[in-house]
């Protein structure tokens, strides 16, 4: 069954009209889960589209951030303006998240007991969760139950992955070349040439990481 926070969001979305909390959830919530929940609740499509319109306050500065950063080599003004747009995007996104938190807490304050109490409609889901938990407990495999060969494979893979991560982190310039967004795409070389994007050490590290 859905946890109490999801049930609180469900109550907010099911309210008629466009409230502040509903707009915050539509704009600041994860795209796919929010859209799926709205579809499950049979919400009005036009109402959802209208309630999502304030998200443009986040999209516009986000798009301008990339545009201004592309011109950062021309003038310091572009770099500072890009930083400003990035800050504005972060502030708007934080405002949406705070709005979602406020909407959930407000619903808890008004209907907390109703949200937390079990519902008859979720009896079958509760049984499925209990059954899955019991099966998982019976099928649990501990480290002591694993054969030594499998342990060796896991440990060696973990060690190789850790070493490769440190190699790529501390010796980045020896593993990879550089390519700027403003560079000509025709000059991009992946392997082989002296100015290639992936050097021999980088290719070896990536190969070991993939194998581990």
Coordinates of N, CA and C in Angstrom, one line a residue:
X1 N 0.8 -1.2 0.0 CA 0.0 0.0 0.0 C 0.9 1.3 0.0
X2 N 0.3 2.3 -0.5 CA 1.1 3.6 -0.5 C 1.5 4.1 0.9
X3 N 2.7 4.6 1.1 CA 3.0 5.1 2.5 C 2.3 6.4 2.7
X4 N 2.2 6.9 4.0 CA 1.5 8.1 4.3 C 1.9 9.3 3.5
X5 N 3.2 9.6 3.2 CA 3.4 10.8 2.4 C 2.8 10.7 1.0
X6 N 2.7 9.5 0.4 CA 2.1 9.4 -0.9 C 0.6 9.6 -0.8
X7 N 0.0 9.1 0.3 CA -1.4 9.3 0.6 C -1.8 10.8 0.8
X8 N -0.8 11.5 1.4 CA -1.0 12.9 1.6 C -1.0 13.6 0.3
X9 N 0.0 13.3 -0.6 CA 0.0 13.9 -1.9 C -1.2 13.5 -2.7
X10 N -1.7 12.3 -2.6 CA -2.9 11.9 -3.3 C -4.1 12.8 -2.8
X11 N -4.2 13.1 -1.5 CA -5.3 13.9 -1.1 C -5.2 15.3 -1.6
X12 N -4.0 15.9 -1.7 CA -3.8 17.2 -2.3 C -4.2 17.3 -3.7
X13 N -3.7 16.3 -4.5 CA -4.0 16.3 -5.9 C -5.5 16.1 -6.2
X14 N -6.2 15.4 -5.3 CA -7.6 15.1 -5.6 C -8.5 16.3 -5.2
X15 N -8.0 17.3 -4.6 CA -8.8 18.4 -4.2 C -9.2 19.2 -5.5
X16 N -10.5 19.7 -5.5 CA -10.9 20.4 -6.7 C -10.2 21.7 -6.8
X17 N -10.1 22.2 -8.1 CA -9.4 23.4 -8.4 C -7.9 23.3 -8.3
X18 N -7.2 24.5 -8.4 CA -5.8 24.5 -8.4 C -5.3 25.2 -7.1
X19 N -4.9 24.5 -6.2 CA -4.4 25.1 -4.9 C -2.8 25.3 -5.1
X20 N -2.3 26.0 -4.1 CA -0.8 26.2 -4.1 C -0.1 24.9 -4.0
X21 N -0.6 24.0 -3.1 CA 0.1 22.7 -2.9 C 0.1 21.9 -4.1
X22 N -1.1 21.9 -4.8 CA -1.2 21.1 -6.0 C -0.2 21.6 -7.1
X23 N -0.1 22.9 -7.3 CA 0.8 23.4 -8.2 C 2.3 23.1 -7.9
X24 N 2.6 23.1 -6.6 CA 4.0 22.8 -6.2 C 4.3 21.3 -6.5
X25 N 3.3 20.4 -6.3 CA 3.5 19.0 -6.5 C 3.7 18.8 -8.0
X26 N 2.8 19.4 -8.8 CA 2.9 19.2 -10.3 C 4.2 19.8 -10.9
X27 N 4.7 20.8 -10.3 CA 5.9 21.5 -10.9 C 7.2 20.9 -10.3
X28 N 7.2 20.6 -9.0 CA 8.4 20.2 -8.3 C 8.6 18.7 -8.1
X29 N 7.5 17.9 -8.3 CA 7.6 16.5 -8.2 C 8.3 15.8 -9.3
X30 N 8.8 14.6 -9.1 CA 9.4 13.9 -10.2 C 8.4 13.7 -11.4
X31 N 8.9 13.9 -12.6 CA 8.0 13.9 -13.8 C 7.2 12.7 -13.9
X32 N 7.9 11.5 -14.1 CA 7.1 10.3 -14.4 C 6.2 9.8 -13.2
X33 N 6.7 9.8 -12.0 CA 5.8 9.3 -10.9 C 4.6 10.3 -10.7
X34 N 4.8 11.6 -10.8 CA 3.7 12.5 -10.7 C 2.7 12.4 -11.8
X35 N 3.2 12.2 -13.0 CA 2.3 12.0 -14.1 C 1.5 10.7 -14.0
X36 N 2.1 9.7 -13.6 CA 1.4 8.4 -13.4 C 0.4 8.5 -12.3
X37 N 0.8 9.1 -11.2 CA -0.2 9.3 -10.1 C -1.4 10.1 -10.5
X38 N -1.1 11.2 -11.3 CA -2.2 12.0 -11.8 C -3.2 11.2 -12.7
X39 N -2.6 10.3 -13.5 CA -3.4 9.4 -14.4 C -4.2 8.4 -13.6
X40 N -3.6 7.8 -12.6 CA -4.3 6.9 -11.7 C -5.5 7.5 -11.0
X41 N -5.3 8.8 -10.6 CA -6.4 9.5 -9.9 C -7.4 10.1 -10.8
X42 N -7.2 9.9 -12.2 CA -8.1 10.4 -13.2 C -8.3 11.9 -13.0
X43 N -7.2 12.7 -12.9 CA -7.2 14.1 -12.8 C -7.5 14.7 -14.1
X44 N -8.0 15.9 -14.1 CA -8.3 16.6 -15.4 C -6.9 17.0 -16.1
X45 N -6.8 16.6 -17.3 CA -5.6 16.9 -18.1 C -5.3 18.4 -18.2
X46 N -6.4 19.1 -18.5 CA -6.2 20.6 -18.7 C -5.8 21.2 -17.4
X47 N -6.4 20.7 -16.3 CA -6.0 21.3 -15.0 C -4.6 21.0 -14.6
X48 N -4.1 19.8 -15.0 CA -2.7 19.4 -14.7 C -1.8 20.3 -15.6
X49 N -2.1 20.5 -16.8 CA -1.3 21.3 -17.7 C -1.2 22.7 -17.2
X50 N -2.4 23.2 -16.8 CA -2.4 24.6 -16.2 C -1.6 24.7 -15.0
X51 N -1.7 23.7 -14.1 CA -1.0 23.7 -12.8 C 0.5 23.5 -13.0
X52 N 1.0 23.0 -14.2 CA 2.4 22.8 -14.4 C 3.0 24.0 -15.0
X53 N 2.3 25.0 -15.5 CA 2.8 26.2 -16.1 C 3.9 26.9 -15.3
X54 N 3.8 27.0 -14.0 CA 4.8 27.7 -13.3 C 6.2 27.1 -13.4
X55 N 6.3 25.9 -13.9 CA 7.6 25.3 -14.0 C 8.5 26.0 -15.0
X56 N 7.9 26.9 -15.8 CA 8.7 27.7 -16.8 C 9.6 28.6 -16.1
X57 N 9.3 28.9 -14.8 CA 10.2 29.8 -14.0 C 11.5 29.1 -13.7
X58 N 11.5 27.7 -13.8 CA 12.7 27.0 -13.6 C 13.4 26.6 -15.0
X59 N 12.6 26.4 -16.0 CA 13.1 26.0 -17.3 C 13.9 27.1 -18.0
X60 N 13.3 28.3 -17.9 CA 13.9 29.4 -18.6 C 15.3 29.7 -18.1
X61 N 15.5 30.0 -16.8 CA 16.9 30.2 -16.4 C 17.8 29.0 -16.6
X62 N 17.3 27.8 -16.5 CA 18.1 26.6 -16.8 C 18.7 26.6 -18.2
X63 N 17.8 26.9 -19.2 CA 18.2 27.0 -20.6 C 19.2 28.2 -20.8
X64 N 18.9 29.3 -20.1 CA 19.8 30.4 -20.3 C 21.2 30.2 -19.7
X65 N 21.2 29.3 -18.7 CA 22.5 29.0 -18.0 C 23.5 28.4 -19.1
X66 N 23.0 27.3 -19.8 CA 23.8 26.7 -20.8 C 24.2 27.7 -21.9
X67 N 23.2 28.5 -22.3 CA 23.5 29.5 -23.4 C 24.6 30.5 -23.0
X68 N 24.5 31.0 -21.8 CA 25.5 31.9 -21.4 C 26.9 31.3 -21.2
X69 N 26.9 30.1 -20.7 CA 28.1 29.4 -20.5 C 28.9 29.1 -21.8
X70 N 28.1 28.9 -22.9 CA 28.7 28.7 -24.2 C 29.5 30.0 -24.6
X71 N 29.1 31.1 -24.1 CA 29.8 32.4 -24.5 C 30.8 32.9 -23.4
X72 N 31.1 32.0 -22.5 CA 31.9 32.4 -21.3 C 33.3 32.8 -21.7
X73 N 33.8 32.3 -22.9 CA 35.2 32.7 -23.3 C 35.2 34.1 -24.0
X74 N 34.1 34.6 -24.4 CA 34.0 35.9 -25.0 C 34.1 37.1 -24.0
X75 N 33.5 36.9 -22.8 CA 33.5 38.0 -21.9 C 33.2 37.4 -20.5
X76 N 33.7 38.1 -19.5 CA 33.5 37.7 -18.1 C 32.0 37.9 -17.7
X77 N 31.3 38.8 -18.5 CA 29.9 39.1 -18.2 C 29.1 37.8 -18.4
X78 N 29.4 37.1 -19.5 CA 28.6 35.9 -19.8 C 28.8 34.9 -18.7
X79 N 30.0 34.7 -18.2 CA 30.2 33.8 -17.1 C 29.5 34.1 -15.9
X80 N 29.5 35.4 -15.5 CA 28.8 35.8 -14.3 C 27.2 35.7 -14.5
X81 N 26.8 36.0 -15.7 CA 25.3 35.9 -16.0 C 24.9 34.5 -15.9
X82 N 25.8 33.6 -16.4 CA 25.4 32.1 -16.4 C 25.4 31.6 -14.9
X83 N 26.3 32.1 -14.1 CA 26.3 31.7 -12.7 C 25.0 32.3 -12.0
X84 N 24.6 33.5 -12.4 CA 23.3 34.0 -11.9 C 22.1 33.2 -12.2
X85 N 22.1 32.8 -13.5 CA 21.0 32.0 -14.0 C 20.9 30.6 -13.3
X86 N 22.1 30.1 -13.0 CA 22.2 28.8 -12.3 C 21.7 28.9 -10.9
X87 N 22.1 30.0 -10.3 CA 21.6 30.3 -8.9 C 20.1 30.5 -8.9
X88 N 19.6 31.2 -9.9 CA 18.1 31.4 -10.0 C 17.4 30.1 -10.2
X89 N 17.9 29.2 -11.0 CA 17.3 27.9 -11.2 C 17.3 27.1 -9.9
X90 N 18.4 27.1 -9.2 CA 18.5 26.4 -7.9 C 17.5 26.9 -6.9
X91 N 17.3 28.2 -6.9 CA 16.4 28.8 -5.9 C 15.0 28.5 -6.3
X92 N 14.6 28.5 -7.5 CA 13.2 28.2 -7.9 C 13.0 26.7 -7.7
X93 N 13.9 25.8 -8.0 CA 13.7 24.4 -7.7 C 13.6 24.1 -6.2
X94 N 14.4 24.8 -5.4 CA 14.3 24.7 -3.9 C 12.9 25.2 -3.4
X95 N 12.4 26.2 -4.1 CA 11.1 26.8 -3.7 C 10.0 25.7 -4.0
X96 N 10.1 25.0 -5.1 CA 9.1 24.0 -5.4 C 9.2 22.9 -4.4
X97 N 10.4 22.5 -4.0 CA 10.5 21.4 -3.0 C 10.0 21.8 -1.7
X98 N 10.3 23.0 -1.3 CA 9.8 23.5 0.0 C 8.2 23.5 0.0
X99 N 7.7 23.9 -1.2 CA 6.2 24.0 -1.4 C 5.6 22.6 -1.2
X100 N 6.3 21.6 -1.8 CA 5.8 20.2 -1.7 C 5.8 19.8 -0.2
X101 N 6.9 20.1 0.5 CA 7.0 19.7 1.9 C 5.9 20.4 2.7
X102 N 5.6 21.7 2.4 CA 4.6 22.4 3.1 C 3.2 21.8 2.8
X103 N 2.9 21.4 1.6 CA 1.7 20.8 1.2 C 1.4 19.5 1.9
X104 N 2.5 18.6 2.0 CA 2.4 17.4 2.7 C 2.2 17.6 4.2
X105 N 2.9 18.5 4.8 CA 2.8 18.8 6.2 C 1.4 19.3 6.6
X106 N 0.9 20.2 5.7 CA -0.4 20.8 5.9 C -1.5 19.7 5.9
X107 N -1.3 18.7 5.0 CA -2.3 17.6 4.9 C -2.2 16.8 6.1
X108 N -1.0 16.6 6.6 CA -0.8 15.8 7.9 C -1.5 16.5 9.0
X109 N -1.4 17.8 9.1 CA -2.0 18.6 10.2 C -3.5 18.5 10.1
X110 N -4.0 18.5 8.9 CA -5.5 18.5 8.8 C -6.1 17.1 8.9
X111 N -5.5 16.1 8.3 CA -6.0 14.7 8.2 C -5.0 13.7 8.5
X112 N -4.2 13.9 9.5 CA -3.1 13.0 9.9 C -3.6 11.6 10.3
X113 N -4.6 11.6 11.1 CA -5.1 10.3 11.6 C -5.7 9.5 10.4
X114 N -6.4 10.2 9.5 CA -7.0 9.5 8.3 C -5.9 8.9 7.4
X115 N -4.8 9.7 7.3 CA -3.8 9.3 6.4 C -3.0 8.1 6.9
X116 N -2.8 8.0 8.2 CA -2.0 7.0 8.8 C -2.8 5.7 9.1
X117 N -4.1 5.7 9.2 CA -4.8 4.5 9.6 C -4.9 3.6 8.4
X118 N -5.0 2.2 8.7 CA -5.1 1.3 7.6 C -6.4 1.4 6.9
X119 N -6.5 1.1 5.6 CA -7.7 1.2 4.8 C -8.1 -0.2 4.3
X120 N -9.4 -0.4 4.3 CA -9.8 -1.7 3.9 C -9.5 -2.0 2.4
X121 N -9.4 -1.0 1.6 CA -9.0 -1.2 0.2 C -7.6 -1.7 0.0
X122 N -6.8 -1.6 1.0 CA -5.4 -2.0 0.9 C -5.1 -3.3 1.6
X123 N -6.2 -4.1 2.0 CA -5.9 -5.3 2.7 C -5.2 -6.3 1.8
X124 N -5.5 -6.5 0.6 CA -4.8 -7.4 -0.3 C -3.3 -7.0 -0.5
X125 N -3.1 -5.7 -0.6 CA -1.7 -5.2 -0.8 C -0.9 -5.4 0.5
X126 N -1.6 -5.3 1.6 CA -0.9 -5.5 2.9 C -0.4 -7.0 3.0
X127 N -1.3 -7.9 2.5 CA -1.0 -9.3 2.5 C 0.1 -9.7 1.6
X128 N 0.1 -9.0 0.4 CA 1.2 -9.3 -0.6 C 2.5 -8.8 0.0
X129 N 2.5 -7.7 0.7 CA 3.8 -7.2 1.3 C 4.3 -8.1 2.4
X130 N 3.3 -8.6 3.2 CA 3.7 -9.5 4.3 C 4.3 -10.8 3.7
X131 N 3.6 -11.3 2.6 CA 4.0 -12.5 2.0 C 5.4 -12.4 1.4
X132 N 5.7 -11.2 0.7 CA 7.0 -11.0 0.1 C 8.1 -10.9 1.1
X133 N 7.7 -10.2 2.3 CA 8.7 -10.1 3.3 C 9.1 -11.4 3.9
X134 N 8.1 -12.3 4.1 CA 8.3 -13.6 4.7 C 9.1 -14.5 3.7
X135 N 8.8 -14.4 2.4 CA 9.6 -15.2 1.5 C 11.0 -14.7 1.4
X136 N 11.2 -13.4 1.4 CA 12.6 -12.8 1.4 C 13.4 -13.3 2.6
X137 N 12.7 -13.3 3.8 CA 13.4 -13.8 5.0 C 13.9 -15.2 4.9
X138 N 13.0 -16.0 4.3 CA 13.4 -17.5 4.1 C 14.5 -17.7 3.1
X139 N 14.5 -16.8 2.1 CA 15.5 -17.0 1.0 C 16.7 -16.2 1.2
X140 N 16.9 -15.5 2.3 CA 18.1 -14.7 2.5 C 19.3 -15.5 2.5
X141 N 20.3 -15.0 1.8 CA 21.6 -15.6 1.7 C 22.7 -14.7 2.3
X142 N 23.4 -15.2 3.3 CA 24.4 -14.5 4.0 C 25.8 -14.7 3.4
X143 N 26.8 -13.9 3.8 CA 28.1 -14.0 3.2 C 28.7 -15.4 3.5
X144 N 28.4 -15.9 4.7 CA 28.9 -17.2 5.0 C 28.4 -18.4 4.1
X145 N 27.2 -18.1 3.5 CA 26.6 -19.2 2.7 C 27.2 -19.2 1.3
X146 N 27.9 -18.1 0.9 CA 28.4 -18.0 -0.5 C 29.7 -18.9 -0.7
X147 N 29.8 -19.6 -1.8 CA 31.0 -20.4 -2.0 C 32.3 -19.5 -2.1
X148 N 33.4 -20.1 -1.8 CA 34.7 -19.3 -1.8 C 35.0 -18.7 -3.2
X149 N 34.7 -19.5 -4.2 CA 35.0 -19.0 -5.6 C 34.2 -17.7 -5.8
X150 N 32.9 -17.7 -5.5 CA 32.1 -16.5 -5.7 C 32.6 -15.3 -4.9
X151 N 33.0 -15.6 -3.6 CA 33.6 -14.6 -2.8 C 34.8 -14.0 -3.4
X152 N 35.7 -14.8 -4.0 CA 36.9 -14.3 -4.6 C 36.5 -13.4 -5.8
X153 N 35.5 -13.8 -6.6 CA 35.1 -13.0 -7.7 C 34.6 -11.6 -7.2
X154 N 33.8 -11.6 -6.2 CA 33.2 -10.4 -5.7 C 34.3 -9.5 -5.2
X155 N 35.2 -10.1 -4.4 CA 36.3 -9.2 -3.7 C 37.2 -8.7 -4.8
X156 N 37.6 -9.5 -5.7 CA 38.6 -9.0 -6.7 C 37.9 -8.0 -7.6
X157 N 36.6 -8.1 -7.9 CA 35.9 -7.1 -8.7 C 35.8 -5.8 -7.9
X158 N 35.6 -5.9 -6.6 CA 35.5 -4.7 -5.8 C 36.8 -4.0 -5.7
X159 N 37.9 -4.7 -5.6 CA 39.3 -4.1 -5.5 C 39.6 -3.5 -6.8
X160 N 39.4 -4.2 -7.9 CA 39.7 -3.6 -9.3 C 38.9 -2.4 -9.5
X161 N 37.6 -2.4 -9.2 CA 36.8 -1.2 -9.4 C 37.2 0.0 -8.6
X162 N 37.7 -0.3 -7.3 CA 38.2 0.8 -6.5 C 39.5 1.4 -7.0
X163 N 40.4 0.5 -7.4 CA 41.7 1.0 -8.0 C 41.5 1.7 -9.3
X164 N 40.6 1.2 -10.1 CA 40.3 1.9 -11.4 C 39.7 3.3 -11.1
X165 N 38.8 3.4 -10.1 CA 38.2 4.7 -9.8 C 39.3 5.7 -9.3
X166 N 40.2 5.2 -8.5 CA 41.3 6.1 -8.1 C 42.2 6.5 -9.2
X167 N 42.5 5.6 -10.1 CA 43.3 5.9 -11.3 C 42.7 7.0 -12.1
X168 N 41.4 6.8 -12.4 CA 40.7 7.8 -13.3 C 40.6 9.1 -12.6
X169 N 40.5 9.1 -11.2 CA 40.3 10.4 -10.5 C 41.6 11.1 -10.3
X170 N 42.7 10.5 -9.9 CA 43.9 11.2 -9.6 C 44.9 11.3 -10.8
X171 N 44.7 10.6 -11.9 CA 45.5 10.7 -13.0 C 44.6 11.0 -14.3
X172 N 43.7 11.9 -14.1 CA 42.8 12.2 -15.2 C 43.5 12.7 -16.5
X173 N 44.5 13.5 -16.4 CA 45.1 14.1 -17.5 C 45.9 13.0 -18.3
X174 N 46.4 11.9 -17.6 CA 47.1 10.8 -18.2 C 46.1 9.8 -18.9
X175 N 44.9 9.9 -18.5 CA 43.9 8.9 -19.0 C 43.0 9.5 -20.1
X176 N 42.7 10.8 -20.0 CA 41.8 11.4 -21.0 C 42.4 12.7 -21.5
X177 N 42.0 13.1 -22.7 CA 42.3 14.4 -23.3 C 41.2 15.3 -22.9
X178 N 41.1 16.4 -23.7 CA 40.1 17.4 -23.4 C 39.4 17.8 -24.7
X179 N 38.1 18.2 -24.6 CA 37.3 18.6 -25.7 C 36.3 19.6 -25.2
X180 N 36.3 20.8 -25.6 CA 35.4 21.8 -25.2 C 34.1 21.8 -26.0
X181 N 33.0 22.3 -25.4 CA 31.8 22.3 -26.2 C 31.8 23.2 -27.4
X182 N 32.7 24.2 -27.3 CA 32.9 25.2 -28.4 C 33.9 24.7 -29.5
X183 N 34.5 23.6 -29.3 CA 35.5 23.1 -30.3 C 34.8 22.5 -31.5
X184 N 35.5 22.4 -32.6 CA 35.0 21.9 -33.8 C 34.8 20.4 -33.7
X185 N 33.6 19.9 -34.0 CA 33.4 18.4 -33.8 C 34.2 17.6 -34.8
X186 N 34.7 18.2 -35.9 CA 35.5 17.5 -36.8 C 36.9 17.2 -36.3
X187 N 37.3 17.9 -35.3 CA 38.6 17.7 -34.7 C 38.6 16.6 -33.6
X188 N 37.4 16.1 -33.2 CA 37.3 15.1 -32.2 C 37.9 13.8 -32.6
X189 N 38.8 13.3 -31.8 CA 39.3 11.9 -32.0 C 39.2 11.1 -30.8
X190 N 38.6 10.0 -30.9 CA 38.4 9.1 -29.7 C 39.7 8.4 -29.2
X191 N 40.4 7.7 -30.2 CA 41.5 6.9 -29.8 C 42.7 7.2 -30.8
X192 N 43.9 6.8 -30.4 CA 45.0 6.8 -31.3 C 45.9 8.0 -31.4
X193 N 45.3 9.1 -31.9 CA 46.2 10.3 -32.1 C 46.6 10.9 -30.8
X194 N 47.6 11.7 -30.8 CA 48.1 12.4 -29.6 C 47.1 13.2 -28.9
X195 N 46.2 13.8 -29.6 CA 45.2 14.6 -28.9 C 43.8 13.9 -28.7
X196 N 43.9 12.6 -28.7 CA 42.6 11.8 -28.6 C 42.0 12.0 -27.3
X197 N 40.7 11.8 -27.2 CA 39.9 12.0 -26.0 C 40.2 10.9 -25.0
X198 N 40.4 9.7 -25.4 CA 40.7 8.6 -24.5 C 42.1 8.1 -24.8
X199 N 43.0 8.2 -23.8 CA 44.3 7.8 -23.9 C 44.5 6.3 -23.6
X200 N 45.7 5.7 -23.7 CA 45.9 4.3 -23.5 C 45.6 4.0 -22.0
X201 N 46.0 4.8 -21.1 CA 45.7 4.5 -19.7 C 44.2 4.6 -19.4
X202 N 43.6 5.5 -20.0 CA 42.1 5.7 -19.8 C 41.4 4.5 -20.4
X203 N 41.8 4.0 -21.6 CA 41.2 2.9 -22.2 C 41.4 1.6 -21.3
X204 N 42.6 1.5 -20.8 CA 42.8 0.3 -19.9 C 42.0 0.4 -18.6
X205 N 41.9 1.6 -18.1 CA 41.1 1.7 -16.9 C 39.6 1.5 -17.1
X206 N 39.1 2.0 -18.2 CA 37.7 1.7 -18.6 C 37.4 0.2 -18.9
X207 N 38.4 -0.4 -19.5 CA 38.2 -1.8 -19.8 C 38.2 -2.7 -18.5
X208 N 39.1 -2.3 -17.5 CA 39.1 -3.0 -16.3 C 37.8 -2.8 -15.5
X209 N 37.3 -1.5 -15.5 CA 36.1 -1.2 -14.8 C 34.9 -1.9 -15.4
X210 N 34.9 -2.1 -16.7 CA 33.8 -2.8 -17.4 C 33.9 -4.3 -17.0
X211 N 35.1 -4.8 -16.9 CA 35.2 -6.3 -16.6 C 34.9 -6.5 -15.1
X212 N 35.2 -5.6 -14.3 CA 34.9 -5.8 -12.9 C 33.5 -5.6 -12.5

